[in-house]
CSV table of C-alpha atoms in Angstrom, one decimal:
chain,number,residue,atom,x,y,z
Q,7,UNK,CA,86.2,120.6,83.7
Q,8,UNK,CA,87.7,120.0,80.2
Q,9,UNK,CA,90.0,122.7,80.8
Q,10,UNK,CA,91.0,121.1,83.9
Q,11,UNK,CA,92.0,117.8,82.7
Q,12,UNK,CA,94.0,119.2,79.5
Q,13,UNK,CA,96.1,121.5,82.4
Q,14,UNK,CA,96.7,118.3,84.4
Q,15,UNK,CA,97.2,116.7,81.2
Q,16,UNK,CA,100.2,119.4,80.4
Q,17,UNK,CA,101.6,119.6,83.9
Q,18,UNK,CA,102.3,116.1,83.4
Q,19,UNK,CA,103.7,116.0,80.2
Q,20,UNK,CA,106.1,118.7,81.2
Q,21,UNK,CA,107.2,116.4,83.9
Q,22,UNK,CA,107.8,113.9,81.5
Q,23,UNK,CA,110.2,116.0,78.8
Q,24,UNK,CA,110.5,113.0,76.3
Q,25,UNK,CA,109.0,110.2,77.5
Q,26,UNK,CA,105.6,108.4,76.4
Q,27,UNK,CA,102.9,107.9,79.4
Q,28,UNK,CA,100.9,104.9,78.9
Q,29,UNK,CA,97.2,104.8,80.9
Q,30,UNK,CA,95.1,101.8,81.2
Q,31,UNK,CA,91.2,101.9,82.3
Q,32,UNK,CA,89.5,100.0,85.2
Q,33,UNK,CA,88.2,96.6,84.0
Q,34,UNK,CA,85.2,95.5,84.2
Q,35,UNK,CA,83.9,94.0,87.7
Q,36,UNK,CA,82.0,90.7,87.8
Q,37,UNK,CA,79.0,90.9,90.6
Q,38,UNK,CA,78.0,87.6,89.9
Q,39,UNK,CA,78.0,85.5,86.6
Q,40,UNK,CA,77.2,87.9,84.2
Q,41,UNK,CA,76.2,91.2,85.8
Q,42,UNK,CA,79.0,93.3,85.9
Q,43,UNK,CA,79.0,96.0,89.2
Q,44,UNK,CA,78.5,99.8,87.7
Q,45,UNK,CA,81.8,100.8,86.5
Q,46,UNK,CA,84.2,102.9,88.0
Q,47,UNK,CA,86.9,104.2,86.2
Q,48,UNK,CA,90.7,104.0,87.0
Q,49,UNK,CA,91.2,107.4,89.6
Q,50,UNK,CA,95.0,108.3,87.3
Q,51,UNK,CA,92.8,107.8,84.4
Q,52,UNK,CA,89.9,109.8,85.0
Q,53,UNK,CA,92.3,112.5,86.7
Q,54,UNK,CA,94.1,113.1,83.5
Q,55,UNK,CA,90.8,112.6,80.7
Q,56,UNK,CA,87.8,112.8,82.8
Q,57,UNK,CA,86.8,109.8,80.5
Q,58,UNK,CA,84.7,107.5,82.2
Q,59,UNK,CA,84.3,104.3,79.7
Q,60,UNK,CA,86.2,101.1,80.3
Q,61,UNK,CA,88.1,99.2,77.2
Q,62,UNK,CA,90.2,102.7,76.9
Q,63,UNK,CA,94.1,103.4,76.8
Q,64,UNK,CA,95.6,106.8,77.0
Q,65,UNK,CA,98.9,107.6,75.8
Q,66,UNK,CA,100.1,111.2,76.2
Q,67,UNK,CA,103.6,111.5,74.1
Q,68,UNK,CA,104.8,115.4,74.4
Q,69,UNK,CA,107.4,114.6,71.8
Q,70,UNK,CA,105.1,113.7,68.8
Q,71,UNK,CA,104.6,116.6,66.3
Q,72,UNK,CA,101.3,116.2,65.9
Q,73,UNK,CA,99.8,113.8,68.7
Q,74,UNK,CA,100.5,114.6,72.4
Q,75,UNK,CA,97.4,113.6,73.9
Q,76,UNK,CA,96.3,110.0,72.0
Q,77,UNK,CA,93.2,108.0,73.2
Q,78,UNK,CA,92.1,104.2,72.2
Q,79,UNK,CA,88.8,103.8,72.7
Q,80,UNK,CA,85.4,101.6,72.4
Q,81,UNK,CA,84.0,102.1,68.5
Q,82,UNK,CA,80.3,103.5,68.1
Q,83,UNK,CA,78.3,99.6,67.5
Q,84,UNK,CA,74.5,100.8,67.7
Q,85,UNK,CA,73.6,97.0,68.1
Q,86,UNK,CA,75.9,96.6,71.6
Q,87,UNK,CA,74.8,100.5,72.8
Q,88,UNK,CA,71.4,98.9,72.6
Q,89,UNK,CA,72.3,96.1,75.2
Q,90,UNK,CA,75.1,98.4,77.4
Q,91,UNK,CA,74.5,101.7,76.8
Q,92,UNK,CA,76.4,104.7,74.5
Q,93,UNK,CA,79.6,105.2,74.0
Q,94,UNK,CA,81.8,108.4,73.1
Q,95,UNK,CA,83.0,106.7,70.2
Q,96,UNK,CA,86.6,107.6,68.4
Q,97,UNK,CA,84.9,111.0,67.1
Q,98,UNK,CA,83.9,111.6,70.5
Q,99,UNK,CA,86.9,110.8,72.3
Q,100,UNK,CA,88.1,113.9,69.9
Q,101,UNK,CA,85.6,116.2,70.0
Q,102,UNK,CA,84.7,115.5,73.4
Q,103,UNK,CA,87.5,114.8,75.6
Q,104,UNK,CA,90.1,116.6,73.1
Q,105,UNK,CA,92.2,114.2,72.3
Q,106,UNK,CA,94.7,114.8,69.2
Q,107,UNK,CA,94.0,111.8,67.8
Q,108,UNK,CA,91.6,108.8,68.5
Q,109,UNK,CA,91.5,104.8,67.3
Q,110,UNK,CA,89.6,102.1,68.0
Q,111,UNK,CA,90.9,99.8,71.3
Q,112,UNK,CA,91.1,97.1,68.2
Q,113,UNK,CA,94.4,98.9,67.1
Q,114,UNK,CA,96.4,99.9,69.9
Q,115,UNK,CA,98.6,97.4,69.2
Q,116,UNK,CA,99.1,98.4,66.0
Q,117,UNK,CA,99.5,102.0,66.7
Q,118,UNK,CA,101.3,102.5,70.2
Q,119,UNK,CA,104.7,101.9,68.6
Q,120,UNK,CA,104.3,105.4,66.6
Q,121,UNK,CA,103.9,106.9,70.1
Q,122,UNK,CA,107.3,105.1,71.5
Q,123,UNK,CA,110.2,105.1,69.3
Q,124,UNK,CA,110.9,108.3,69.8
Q,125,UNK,CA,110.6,108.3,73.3
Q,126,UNK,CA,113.3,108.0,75.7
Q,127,UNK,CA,111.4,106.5,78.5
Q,128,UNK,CA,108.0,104.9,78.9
Q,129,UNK,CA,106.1,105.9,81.7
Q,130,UNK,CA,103.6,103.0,82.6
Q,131,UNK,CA,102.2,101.7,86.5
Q,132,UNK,CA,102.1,97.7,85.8
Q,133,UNK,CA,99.1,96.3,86.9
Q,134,UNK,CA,96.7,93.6,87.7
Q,135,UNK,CA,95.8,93.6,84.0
Q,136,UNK,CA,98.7,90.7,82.9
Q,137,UNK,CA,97.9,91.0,79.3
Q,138,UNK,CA,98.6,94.8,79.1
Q,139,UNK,CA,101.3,94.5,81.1
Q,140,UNK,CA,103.0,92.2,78.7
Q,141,UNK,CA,101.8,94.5,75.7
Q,142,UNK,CA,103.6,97.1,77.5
Q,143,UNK,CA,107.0,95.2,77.7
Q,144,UNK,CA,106.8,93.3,74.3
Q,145,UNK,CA,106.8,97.1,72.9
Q,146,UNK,CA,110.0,97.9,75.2
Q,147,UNK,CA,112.1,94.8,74.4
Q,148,UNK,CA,111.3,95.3,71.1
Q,149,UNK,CA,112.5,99.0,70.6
Q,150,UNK,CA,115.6,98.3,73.2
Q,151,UNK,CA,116.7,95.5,71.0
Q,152,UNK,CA,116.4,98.2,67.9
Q,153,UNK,CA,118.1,101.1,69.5
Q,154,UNK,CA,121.3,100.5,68.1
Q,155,UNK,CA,120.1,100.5,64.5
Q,156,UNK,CA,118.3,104.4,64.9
Q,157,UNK,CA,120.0,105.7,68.0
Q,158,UNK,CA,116.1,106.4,69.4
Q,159,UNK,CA,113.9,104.5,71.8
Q,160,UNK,CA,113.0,104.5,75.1
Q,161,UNK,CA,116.0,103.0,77.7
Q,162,UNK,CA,114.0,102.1,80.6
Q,163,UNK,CA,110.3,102.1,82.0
Q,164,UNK,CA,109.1,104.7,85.3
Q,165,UNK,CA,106.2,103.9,87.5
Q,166,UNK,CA,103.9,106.9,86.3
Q,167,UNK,CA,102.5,107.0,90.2
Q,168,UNK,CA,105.8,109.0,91.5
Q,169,UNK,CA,104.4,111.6,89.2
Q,170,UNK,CA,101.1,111.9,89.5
Q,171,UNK,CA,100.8,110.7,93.3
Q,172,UNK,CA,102.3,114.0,94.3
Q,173,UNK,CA,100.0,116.0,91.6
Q,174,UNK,CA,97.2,114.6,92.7
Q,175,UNK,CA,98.3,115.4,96.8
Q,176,UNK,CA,97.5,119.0,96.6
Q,177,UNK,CA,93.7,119.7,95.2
Q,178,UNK,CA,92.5,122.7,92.7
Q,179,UNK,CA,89.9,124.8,93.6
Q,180,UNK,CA,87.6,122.4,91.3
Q,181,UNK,CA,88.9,119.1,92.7
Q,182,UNK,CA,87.9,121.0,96.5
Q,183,UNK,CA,84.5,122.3,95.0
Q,184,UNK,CA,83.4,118.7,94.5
Q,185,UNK,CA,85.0,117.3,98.2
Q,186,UNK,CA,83.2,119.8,99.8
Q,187,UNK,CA,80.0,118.8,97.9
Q,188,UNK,CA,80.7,115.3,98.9
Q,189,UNK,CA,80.9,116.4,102.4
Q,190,UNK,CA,77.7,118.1,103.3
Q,191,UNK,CA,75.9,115.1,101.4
Q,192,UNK,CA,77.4,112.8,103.9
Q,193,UNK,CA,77.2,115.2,106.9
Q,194,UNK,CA,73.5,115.2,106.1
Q,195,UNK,CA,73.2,111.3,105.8
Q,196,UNK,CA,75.0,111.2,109.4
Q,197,UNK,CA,72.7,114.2,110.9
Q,198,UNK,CA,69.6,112.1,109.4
Q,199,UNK,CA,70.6,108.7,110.8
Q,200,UNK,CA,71.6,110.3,114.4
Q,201,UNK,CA,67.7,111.3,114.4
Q,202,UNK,CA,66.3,107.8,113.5
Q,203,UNK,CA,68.7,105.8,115.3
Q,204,UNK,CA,67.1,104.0,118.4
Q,205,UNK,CA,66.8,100.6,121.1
Q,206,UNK,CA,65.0,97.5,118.5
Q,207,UNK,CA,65.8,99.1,114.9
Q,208,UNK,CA,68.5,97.6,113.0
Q,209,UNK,CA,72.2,98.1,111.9
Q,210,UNK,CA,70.9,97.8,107.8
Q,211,UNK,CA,67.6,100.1,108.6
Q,212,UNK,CA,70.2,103.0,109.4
Q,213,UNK,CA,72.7,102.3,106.8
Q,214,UNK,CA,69.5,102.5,104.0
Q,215,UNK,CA,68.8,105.8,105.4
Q,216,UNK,CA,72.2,106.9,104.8
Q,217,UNK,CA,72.5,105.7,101.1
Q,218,UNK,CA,69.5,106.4,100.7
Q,219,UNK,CA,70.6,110.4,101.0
Q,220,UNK,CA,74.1,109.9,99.3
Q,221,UNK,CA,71.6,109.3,95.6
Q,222,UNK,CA,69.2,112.1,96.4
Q,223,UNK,CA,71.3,114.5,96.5
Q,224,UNK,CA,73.2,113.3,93.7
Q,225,UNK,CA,76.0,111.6,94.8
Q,226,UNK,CA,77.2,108.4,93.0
Q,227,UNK,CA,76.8,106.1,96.5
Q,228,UNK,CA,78.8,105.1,99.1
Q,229,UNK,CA,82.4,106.1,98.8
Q,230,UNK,CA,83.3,102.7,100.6
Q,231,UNK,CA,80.9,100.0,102.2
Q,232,UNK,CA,79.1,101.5,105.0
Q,233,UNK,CA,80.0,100.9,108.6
Q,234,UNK,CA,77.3,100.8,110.9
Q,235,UNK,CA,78.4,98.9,113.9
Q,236,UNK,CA,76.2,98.9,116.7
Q,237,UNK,CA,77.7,97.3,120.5
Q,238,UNK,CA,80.5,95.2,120.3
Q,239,UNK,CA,80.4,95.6,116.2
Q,240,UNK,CA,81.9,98.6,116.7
Q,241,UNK,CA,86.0,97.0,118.2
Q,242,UNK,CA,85.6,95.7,114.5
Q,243,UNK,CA,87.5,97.9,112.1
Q,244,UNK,CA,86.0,97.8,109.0
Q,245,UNK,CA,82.4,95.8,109.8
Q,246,UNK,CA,80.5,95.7,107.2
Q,247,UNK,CA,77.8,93.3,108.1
Q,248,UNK,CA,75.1,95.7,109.3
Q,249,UNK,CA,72.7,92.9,110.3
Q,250,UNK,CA,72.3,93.8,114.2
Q,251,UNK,CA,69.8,94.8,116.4
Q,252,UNK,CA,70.4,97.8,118.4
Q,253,UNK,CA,70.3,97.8,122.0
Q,254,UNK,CA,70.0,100.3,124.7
Q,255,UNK,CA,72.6,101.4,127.0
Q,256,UNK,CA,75.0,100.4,123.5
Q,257,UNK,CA,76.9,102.8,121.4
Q,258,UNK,CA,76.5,103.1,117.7
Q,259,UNK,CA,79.9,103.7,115.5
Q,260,UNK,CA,78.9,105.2,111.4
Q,261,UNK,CA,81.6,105.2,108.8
Q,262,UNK,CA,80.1,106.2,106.1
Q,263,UNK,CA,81.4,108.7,103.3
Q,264,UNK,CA,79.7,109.6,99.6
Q,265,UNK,CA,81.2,109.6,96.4
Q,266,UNK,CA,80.5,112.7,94.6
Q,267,UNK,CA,81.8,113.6,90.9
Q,268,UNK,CA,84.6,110.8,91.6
Q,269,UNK,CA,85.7,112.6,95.0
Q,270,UNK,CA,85.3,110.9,98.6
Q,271,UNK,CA,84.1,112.2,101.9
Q,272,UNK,CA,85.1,110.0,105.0
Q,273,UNK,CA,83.4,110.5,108.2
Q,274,UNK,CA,83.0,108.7,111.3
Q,275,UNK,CA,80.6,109.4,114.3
Q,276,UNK,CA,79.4,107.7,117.5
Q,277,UNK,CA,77.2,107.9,119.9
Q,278,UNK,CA,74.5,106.4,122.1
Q,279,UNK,CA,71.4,104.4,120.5
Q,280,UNK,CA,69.0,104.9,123.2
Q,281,UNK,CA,70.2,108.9,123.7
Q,282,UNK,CA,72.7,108.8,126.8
Q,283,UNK,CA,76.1,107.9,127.6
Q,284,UNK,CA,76.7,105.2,130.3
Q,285,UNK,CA,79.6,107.0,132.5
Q,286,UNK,CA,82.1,104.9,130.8
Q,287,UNK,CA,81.4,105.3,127.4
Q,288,UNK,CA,81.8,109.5,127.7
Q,289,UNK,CA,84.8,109.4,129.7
Q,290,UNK,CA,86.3,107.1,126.6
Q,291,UNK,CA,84.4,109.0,123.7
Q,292,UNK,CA,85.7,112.8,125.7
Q,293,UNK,CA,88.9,111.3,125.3
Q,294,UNK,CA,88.9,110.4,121.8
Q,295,UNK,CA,87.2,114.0,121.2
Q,296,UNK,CA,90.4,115.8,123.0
Q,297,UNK,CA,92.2,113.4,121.2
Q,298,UNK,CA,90.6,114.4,117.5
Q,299,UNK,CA,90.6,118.2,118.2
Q,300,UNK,CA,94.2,118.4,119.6
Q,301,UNK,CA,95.1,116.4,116.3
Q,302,UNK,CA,93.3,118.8,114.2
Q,303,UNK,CA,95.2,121.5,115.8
Q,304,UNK,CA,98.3,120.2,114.3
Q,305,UNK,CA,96.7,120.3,110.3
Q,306,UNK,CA,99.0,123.8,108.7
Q,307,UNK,CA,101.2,124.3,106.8
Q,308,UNK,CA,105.0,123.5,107.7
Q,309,UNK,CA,103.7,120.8,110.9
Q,310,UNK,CA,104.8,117.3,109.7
Q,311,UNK,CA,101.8,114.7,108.8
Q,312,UNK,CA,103.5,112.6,111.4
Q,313,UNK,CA,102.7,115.3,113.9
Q,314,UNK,CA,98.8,114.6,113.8
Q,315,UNK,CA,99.2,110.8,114.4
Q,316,UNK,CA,101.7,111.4,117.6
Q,317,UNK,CA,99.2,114.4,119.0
Q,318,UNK,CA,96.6,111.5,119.1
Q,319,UNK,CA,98.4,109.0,119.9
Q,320,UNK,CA,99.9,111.1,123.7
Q,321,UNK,CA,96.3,112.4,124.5
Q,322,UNK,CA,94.9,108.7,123.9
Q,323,UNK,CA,97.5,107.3,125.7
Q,324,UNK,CA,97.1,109.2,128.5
Q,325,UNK,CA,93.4,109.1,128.5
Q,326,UNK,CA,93.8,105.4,129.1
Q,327,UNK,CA,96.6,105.8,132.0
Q,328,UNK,CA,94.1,108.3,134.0
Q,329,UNK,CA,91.0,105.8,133.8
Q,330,UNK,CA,93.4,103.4,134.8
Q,331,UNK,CA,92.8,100.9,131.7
Q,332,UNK,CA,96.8,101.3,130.5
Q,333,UNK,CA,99.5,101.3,133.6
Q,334,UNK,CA,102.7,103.2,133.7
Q,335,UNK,CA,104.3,106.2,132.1
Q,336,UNK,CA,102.9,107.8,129.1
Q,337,UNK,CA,106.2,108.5,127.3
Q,338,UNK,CA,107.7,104.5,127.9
Q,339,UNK,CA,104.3,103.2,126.9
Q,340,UNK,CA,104.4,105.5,124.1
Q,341,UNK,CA,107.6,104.2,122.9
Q,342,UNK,CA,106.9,100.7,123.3
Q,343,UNK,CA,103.4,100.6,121.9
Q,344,UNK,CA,101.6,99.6,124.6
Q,345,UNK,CA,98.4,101.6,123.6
Q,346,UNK,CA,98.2,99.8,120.3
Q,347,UNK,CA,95.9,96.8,122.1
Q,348,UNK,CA,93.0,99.8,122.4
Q,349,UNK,CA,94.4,101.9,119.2
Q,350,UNK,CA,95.7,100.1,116.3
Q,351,UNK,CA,95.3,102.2,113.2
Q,352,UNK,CA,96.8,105.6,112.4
Q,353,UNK,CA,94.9,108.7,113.0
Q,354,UNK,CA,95.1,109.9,109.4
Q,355,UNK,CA,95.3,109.3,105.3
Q,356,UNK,CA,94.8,111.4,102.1
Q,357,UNK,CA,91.5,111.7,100.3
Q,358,UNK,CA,90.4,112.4,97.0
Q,359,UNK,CA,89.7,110.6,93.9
Q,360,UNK,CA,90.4,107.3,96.3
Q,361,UNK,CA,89.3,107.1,100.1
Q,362,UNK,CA,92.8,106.2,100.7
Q,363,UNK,CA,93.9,108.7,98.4
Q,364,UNK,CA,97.4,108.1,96.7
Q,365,UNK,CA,100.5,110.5,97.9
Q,366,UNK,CA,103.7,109.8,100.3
Q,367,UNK,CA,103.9,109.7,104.0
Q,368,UNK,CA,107.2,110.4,104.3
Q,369,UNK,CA,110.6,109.8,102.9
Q,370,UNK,CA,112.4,107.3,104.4
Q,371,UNK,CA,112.4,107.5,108.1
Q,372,UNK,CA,114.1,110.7,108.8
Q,373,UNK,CA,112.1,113.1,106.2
Q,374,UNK,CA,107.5,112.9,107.4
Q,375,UNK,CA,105.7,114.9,104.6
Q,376,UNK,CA,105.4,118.6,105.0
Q,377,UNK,CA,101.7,119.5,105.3
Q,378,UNK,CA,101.1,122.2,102.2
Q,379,UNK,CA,98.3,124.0,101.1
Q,380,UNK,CA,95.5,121.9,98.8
Q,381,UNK,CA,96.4,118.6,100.3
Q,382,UNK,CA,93.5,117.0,102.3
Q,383,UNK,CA,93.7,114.4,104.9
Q,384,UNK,CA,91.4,112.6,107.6
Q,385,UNK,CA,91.9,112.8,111.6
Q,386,UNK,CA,90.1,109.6,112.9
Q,387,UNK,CA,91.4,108.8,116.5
Q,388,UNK,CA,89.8,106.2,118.1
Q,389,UNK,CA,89.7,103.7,121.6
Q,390,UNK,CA,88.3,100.1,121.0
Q,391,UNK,CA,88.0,98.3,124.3
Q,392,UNK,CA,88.1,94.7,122.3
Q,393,UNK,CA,87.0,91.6,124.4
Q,394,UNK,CA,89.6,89.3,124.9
Q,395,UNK,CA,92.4,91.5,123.8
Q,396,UNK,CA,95.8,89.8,124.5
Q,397,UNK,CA,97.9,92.2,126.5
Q,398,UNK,CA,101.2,92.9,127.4
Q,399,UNK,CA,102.8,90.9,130.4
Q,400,UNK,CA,103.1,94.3,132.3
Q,401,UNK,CA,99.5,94.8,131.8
Q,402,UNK,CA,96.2,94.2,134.3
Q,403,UNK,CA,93.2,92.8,132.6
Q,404,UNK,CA,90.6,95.2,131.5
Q,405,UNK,CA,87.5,96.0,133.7
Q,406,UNK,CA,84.8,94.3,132.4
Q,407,UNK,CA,82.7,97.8,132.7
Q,408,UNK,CA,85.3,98.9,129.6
Q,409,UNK,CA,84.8,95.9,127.8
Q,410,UNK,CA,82.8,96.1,124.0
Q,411,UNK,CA,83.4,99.6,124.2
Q,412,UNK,CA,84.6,101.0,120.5
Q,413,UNK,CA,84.7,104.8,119.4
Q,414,UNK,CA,86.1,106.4,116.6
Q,415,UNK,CA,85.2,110.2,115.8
Q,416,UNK,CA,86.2,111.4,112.1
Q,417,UNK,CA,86.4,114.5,109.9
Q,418,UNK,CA,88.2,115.3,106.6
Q,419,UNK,CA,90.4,118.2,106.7
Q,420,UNK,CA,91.8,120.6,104.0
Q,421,UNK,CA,95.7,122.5,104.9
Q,422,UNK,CA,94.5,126.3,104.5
Q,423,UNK,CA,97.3,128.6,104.0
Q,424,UNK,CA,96.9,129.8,107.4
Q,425,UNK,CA,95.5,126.7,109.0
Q,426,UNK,CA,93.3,124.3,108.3
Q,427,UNK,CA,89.3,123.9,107.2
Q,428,UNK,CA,87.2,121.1,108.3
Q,429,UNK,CA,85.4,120.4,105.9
Q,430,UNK,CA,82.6,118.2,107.8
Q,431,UNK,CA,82.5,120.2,110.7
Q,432,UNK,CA,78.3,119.9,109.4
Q,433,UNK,CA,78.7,116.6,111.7
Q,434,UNK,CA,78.2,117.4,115.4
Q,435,UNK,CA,80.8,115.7,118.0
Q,436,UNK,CA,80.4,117.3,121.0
Q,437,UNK,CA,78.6,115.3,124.1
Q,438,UNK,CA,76.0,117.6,124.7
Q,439,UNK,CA,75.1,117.5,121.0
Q,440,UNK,CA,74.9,114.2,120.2
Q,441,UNK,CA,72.9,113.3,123.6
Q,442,UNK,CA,69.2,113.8,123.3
């Protein structure tokens, strides 16, 4: 992968002519007093270096003779690696990672202004990190206010995400080796807690199951905090509880996607505990299936992203006109809303190095993103029948027979140059195959 990074590395610089990009790593997370979580570093950071230790900075400086690619790093301290584990080390952040040149963390301070006076721009993301932040614009002040002594400097500061957000939109081969990887991890995990899911076990004994696989086969863990929402649990968007009891005659919602080699899978399945649909949880779930599959139609190239949120949104909508749970014309009720009580998230994000992977929507109102090749994105419809959901005036109260009744169906789906590729179609959907 080394010759993956050092391309990104120089598609980036070329983007950047002759500016100075400044990256800071992920802190440090604090479980509780002083147990830290296990570290996870910065997605930008790890895109461009693959390096995976906090306490790091990366500069990349195209202009520099000698230096375009400059890493700070932790220094080798055999008594601390004894307590916290190895470190690269400065010779390691040169021999390993390839950086041109390598300095203690100690001394950024010290030696960042090398890498900026003859820059014209800095290219930085401000933070949550305060400190850096002001390290970053103590450096800027202080080569603006010099400018007109050397005629050099950088003249104003860019967000580095409008750069590398669209970079990272569209995968390589390597980036889509690892997704898929991540995929069939968590399509097993799902398959495996379909089979052991039944009436008396609990919410947590599934979701340890499903972990459980996600390390076995390698995986770093969850890519987010499991959902396993069982009954009512499942109108709740992002449950993370897990403590229930499962009933019969209940359906049970998994969202639950693995980490693997820093890229996400995302995948959401339900279906009945005790084996069988009640009549009004298939008519809802058929309709959120139509829903998903005529949404997934719409992933190629040249559709608009937008175009996969409306499909879903018209086939839900109607759904819930035909049942008789929403009342009057689909188009009007599409245009005021009026489905949003029963579906209130989006039918699709990015994902990548981040579940909610970085990349634009659209631009400005008028101009939706352009689905291209290599870019990877989820279709996750869904109908949550929430008790005591405030409703429009114009609206009856929902039958109590609809009432706790949440489903969601999701797959992550790569733009093909001819169509699309789901890549967790290893996840069945369809009534008769998740009935037993």
């Amino acid at each position: 992968m080394q010759a993956e990074y050092q391309q990104r590395r120089q598609e980036f610089m070329a983007k950047i002519g002759n500016g100075t990009a400044i990256f800071r790593s992920a802190p440090m997370a604090v479980m509780h007093n002083d147990v830290e979580y296990t570290y996870r570093q910065d997605s930008d950071f790890f895109y461009l270096t693959g390096f995976n230790e906090p306490q790091a900075v990366a500069v990349l400086a195209p202009h520099h003779p000698e230096h375009r690619f400059i890493l700070f790093v932790q220094p080798k301290d055999r008594e601390k690696e004894v307590w916290t584990g190895y470190v690269c080390g400065v010779d390691g952040a040169k021999e390993i990672y390839g950086a041109d040149a390598a300095y203690p963390i100690g001394e950024l301070e010290e030696k960042l202004p090398q890498y900026l006076e003859k820059a014209d721009r800095i290219y930085y993301h401000f933070g949550r990190d305060r400190t850096f932040n002001d390290i970053i614009l103590k450096n800027y002040q202080s080569l603006l206010r010099t400018y007109p002594k050397r005629g050099t400097g950088p003249v104003g500061i860019s967000d580095t995400g409008t750069i590398l957000s669209t970079m990272r939109l569209v995968k390589s081969e390597a980036e889509l080796e690892l997704m898929r990887q991540a995929a069939a991890i968590a399509a097993e995990a799902h398959n495996r807690a379909r089979e052991l899911t039944s009436p008396g076990r609990y919410e947590y004994e599934i979701q340890a199951e499903i972990e459980h696989i996600f390390r076995l086969r390698g995986g770093m863990g969850p890519a987010y905090p499991s959902i396993v929402a069982s009954g009512v649990n499942a109108c709740v968007l992002h449950y993370i509880e897990n403590q229930r009891q499962m009933q019969d005659q209940e359906l049970l919602l998994i969202d639950a996607g693995c980490a693997y080699g820093y890229y996400n899978s995302d995948i959401t399945r339900t279906f009945p505990v005790g084996g069988k649909f009640t009549p009004e949880q298939k008519i809802l779930y058929e309709i959120v299936l139509e829903a998903q599959k005529q949404a997934i139609a719409q992933v190629k190239p040249g559709n608009t992203f937008n175009a996969v949120h409306n499909t879903a949104v018209r086939v839900i909508t109607q759904g819930l006109v035909e049942v008789g749970i929403l009342k009057g014309e689909v188009d009007k009720l599409i245009e005021e809303e009026k489905y949003k009580p029963y579906y209130m998230h989006r039918t699709s994000h990015w994902l990548g190095l981040d579940v909610h992977d970085v990349g634009v929507y659209q631009y400005g109102e008028d101009k939706p993103q352009i689905l291209q090749p290599g870019q990877v994105l989820t279709v996750e419809p869904g109908i949550y029948i929430v008790p005591d959901t405030k409703l429009p005036e114009d609206q009856a109260e929902t039958h109590p027979r609809w009432v706790g009744i949440g489903i969601r169906i999701e797959d992550d789906v790569l733009v093909t140059p001819t169509g699309h590729e789901v890549l967790t179609a290893g996840v069945p959907k369809e009534v008769t195959a998740v009935e037993r």
